[in-house]
CSV table of C-alpha atoms in Angstrom, one decimal:
chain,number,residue,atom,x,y,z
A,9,UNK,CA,4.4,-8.0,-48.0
A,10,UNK,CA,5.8,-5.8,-50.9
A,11,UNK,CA,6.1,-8.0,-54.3
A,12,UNK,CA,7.0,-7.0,-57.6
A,13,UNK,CA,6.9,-9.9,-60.3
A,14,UNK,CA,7.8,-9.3,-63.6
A,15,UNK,CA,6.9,-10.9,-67.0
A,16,UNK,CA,7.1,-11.1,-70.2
A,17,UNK,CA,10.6,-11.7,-71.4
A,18,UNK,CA,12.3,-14.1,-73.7
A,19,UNK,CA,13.6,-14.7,-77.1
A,20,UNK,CA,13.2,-12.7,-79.6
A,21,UNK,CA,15.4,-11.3,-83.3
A,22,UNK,CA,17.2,-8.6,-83.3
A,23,UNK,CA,14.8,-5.2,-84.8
A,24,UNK,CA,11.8,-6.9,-82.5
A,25,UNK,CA,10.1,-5.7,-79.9
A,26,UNK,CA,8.9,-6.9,-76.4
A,27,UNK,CA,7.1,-5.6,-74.1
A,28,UNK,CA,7.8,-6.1,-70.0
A,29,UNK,CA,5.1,-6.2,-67.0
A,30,UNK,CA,6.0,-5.7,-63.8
A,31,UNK,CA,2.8,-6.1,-61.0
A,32,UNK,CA,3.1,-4.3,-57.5
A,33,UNK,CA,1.9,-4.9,-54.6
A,34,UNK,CA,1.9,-4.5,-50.6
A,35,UNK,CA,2.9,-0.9,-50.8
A,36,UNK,CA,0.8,2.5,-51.8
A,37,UNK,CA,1.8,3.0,-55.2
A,38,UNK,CA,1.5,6.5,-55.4
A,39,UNK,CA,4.0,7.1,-53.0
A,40,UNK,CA,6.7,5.3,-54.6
A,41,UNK,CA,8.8,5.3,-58.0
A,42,UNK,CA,9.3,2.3,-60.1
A,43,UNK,CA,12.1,1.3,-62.3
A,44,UNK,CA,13.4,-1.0,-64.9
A,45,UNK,CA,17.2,-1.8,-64.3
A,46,UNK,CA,19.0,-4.1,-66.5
A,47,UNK,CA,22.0,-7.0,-65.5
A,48,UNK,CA,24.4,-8.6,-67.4
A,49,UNK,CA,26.9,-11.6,-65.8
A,50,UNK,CA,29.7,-9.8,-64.5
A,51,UNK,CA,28.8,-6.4,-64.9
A,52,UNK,CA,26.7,-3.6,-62.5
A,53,UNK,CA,23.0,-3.2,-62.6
A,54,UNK,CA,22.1,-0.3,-65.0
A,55,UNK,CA,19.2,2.0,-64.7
A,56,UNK,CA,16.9,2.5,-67.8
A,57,UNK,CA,13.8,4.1,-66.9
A,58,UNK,CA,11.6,5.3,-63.7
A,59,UNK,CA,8.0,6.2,-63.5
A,60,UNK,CA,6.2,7.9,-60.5
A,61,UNK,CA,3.8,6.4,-58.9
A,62,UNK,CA,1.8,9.8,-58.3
A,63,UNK,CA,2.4,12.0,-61.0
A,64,UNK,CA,3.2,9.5,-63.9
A,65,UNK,CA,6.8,11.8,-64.8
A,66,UNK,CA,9.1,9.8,-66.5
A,67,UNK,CA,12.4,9.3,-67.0
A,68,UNK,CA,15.2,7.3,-69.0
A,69,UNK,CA,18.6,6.3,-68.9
A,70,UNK,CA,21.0,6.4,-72.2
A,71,UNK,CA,20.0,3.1,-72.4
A,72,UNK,CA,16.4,3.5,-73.0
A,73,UNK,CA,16.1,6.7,-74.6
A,74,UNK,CA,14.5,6.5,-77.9
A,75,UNK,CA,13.6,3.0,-78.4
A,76,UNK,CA,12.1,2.4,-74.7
A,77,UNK,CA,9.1,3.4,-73.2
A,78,UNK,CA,7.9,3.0,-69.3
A,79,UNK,CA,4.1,3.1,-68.5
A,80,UNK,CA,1.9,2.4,-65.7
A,81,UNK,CA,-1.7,1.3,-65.0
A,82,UNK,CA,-2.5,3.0,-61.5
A,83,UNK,CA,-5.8,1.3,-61.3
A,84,UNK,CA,-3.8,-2.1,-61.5
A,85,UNK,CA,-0.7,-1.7,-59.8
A,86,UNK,CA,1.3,-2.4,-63.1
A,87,UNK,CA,4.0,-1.1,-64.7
A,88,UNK,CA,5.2,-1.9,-68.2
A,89,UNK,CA,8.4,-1.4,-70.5
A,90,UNK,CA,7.8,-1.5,-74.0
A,91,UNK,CA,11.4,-2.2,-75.9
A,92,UNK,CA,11.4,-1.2,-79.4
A,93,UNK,CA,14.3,-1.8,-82.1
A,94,UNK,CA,16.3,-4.3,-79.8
A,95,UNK,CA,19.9,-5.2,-80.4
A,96,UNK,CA,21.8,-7.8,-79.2
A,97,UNK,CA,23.4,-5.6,-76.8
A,98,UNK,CA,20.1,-5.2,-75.0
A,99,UNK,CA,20.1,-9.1,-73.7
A,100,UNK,CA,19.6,-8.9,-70.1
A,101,UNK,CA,18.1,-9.7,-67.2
A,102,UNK,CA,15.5,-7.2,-66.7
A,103,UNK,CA,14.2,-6.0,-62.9
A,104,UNK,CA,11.4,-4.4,-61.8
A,105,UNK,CA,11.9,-2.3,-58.7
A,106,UNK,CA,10.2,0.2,-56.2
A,107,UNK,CA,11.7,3.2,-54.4
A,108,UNK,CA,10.1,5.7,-51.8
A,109,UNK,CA,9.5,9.0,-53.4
A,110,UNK,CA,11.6,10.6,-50.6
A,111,UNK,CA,14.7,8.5,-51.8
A,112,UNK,CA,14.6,10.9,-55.3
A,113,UNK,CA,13.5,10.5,-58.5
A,114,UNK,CA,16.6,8.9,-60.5
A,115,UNK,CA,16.9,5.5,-61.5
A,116,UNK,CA,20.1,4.7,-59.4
A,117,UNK,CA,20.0,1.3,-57.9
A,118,UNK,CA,20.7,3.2,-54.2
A,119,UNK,CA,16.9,4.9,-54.3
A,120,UNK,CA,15.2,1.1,-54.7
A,121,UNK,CA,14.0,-0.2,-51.8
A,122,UNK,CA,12.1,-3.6,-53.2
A,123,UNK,CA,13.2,-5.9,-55.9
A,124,UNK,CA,11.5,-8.5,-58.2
A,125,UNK,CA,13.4,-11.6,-59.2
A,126,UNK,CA,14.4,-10.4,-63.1
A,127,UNK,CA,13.2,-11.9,-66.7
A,128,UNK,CA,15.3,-13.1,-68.9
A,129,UNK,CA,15.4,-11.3,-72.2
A,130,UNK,CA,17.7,-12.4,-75.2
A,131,UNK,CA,17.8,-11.1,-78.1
A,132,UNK,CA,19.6,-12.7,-81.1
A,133,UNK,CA,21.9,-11.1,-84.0
């Protein structure tokens, strides 16, 4: 059974940091892609980065360039988001998901095939 769970949100000023977890299993993680998409009530789920499961490329959204950074720990089956500099605008709930490497390697919602239930991240003016 594939699960991704993720971790490691909250509360936190704007300026701070946090740092997301995101731990796969039930599927070869080399052959897939992992993302970080971000939801806001009422609006569509946005990409903001991808890592490959096989090759460790990366690759951001507008919304994570700069101040976000997507890493993985092959060994573990882990992925991680580190958020740098957040503003208020960043509050979210934050989903880990996995894609087959055949479905491309963007960060459109289309090319996920597996889903974790979110984390809550706020982030206060």
């Amino acid at each position: 059974e594939v699960q991704l769970v993720e971790s490691g949100g909250g509360l936190v000023q704007a300026g701070g940091s946090l740092r997301l977890s995101c731990a796969a299993s039930g599927f070869t993680f080399g052959d897939f892609v992992i993302g970080w998409f971000r939801q806001v009530p009422g609006k569509r789920r946005e990409g903001v980065a991808r890592i490959s499961g096989s090759d460790g490329s990366t690759a951001y959204k507008n919304s994570g360039k700069g101040r976000f950074s997507i890493s993985s720990d092959n060994a573990e089956n882990m992925v991680y988001l580190q958020m740098n500099s957040l503003t208020p605008e960043d509050s979210a709930v934050y989903y880990c998901a996995a894609g087959h490497w055949r479905n491309g390697l963007g960060v459109a919602t289309w090319q996920y095939d597996y889903w974790g239930q979110g984390t809550q991240v706020t982030v206060s003016s």
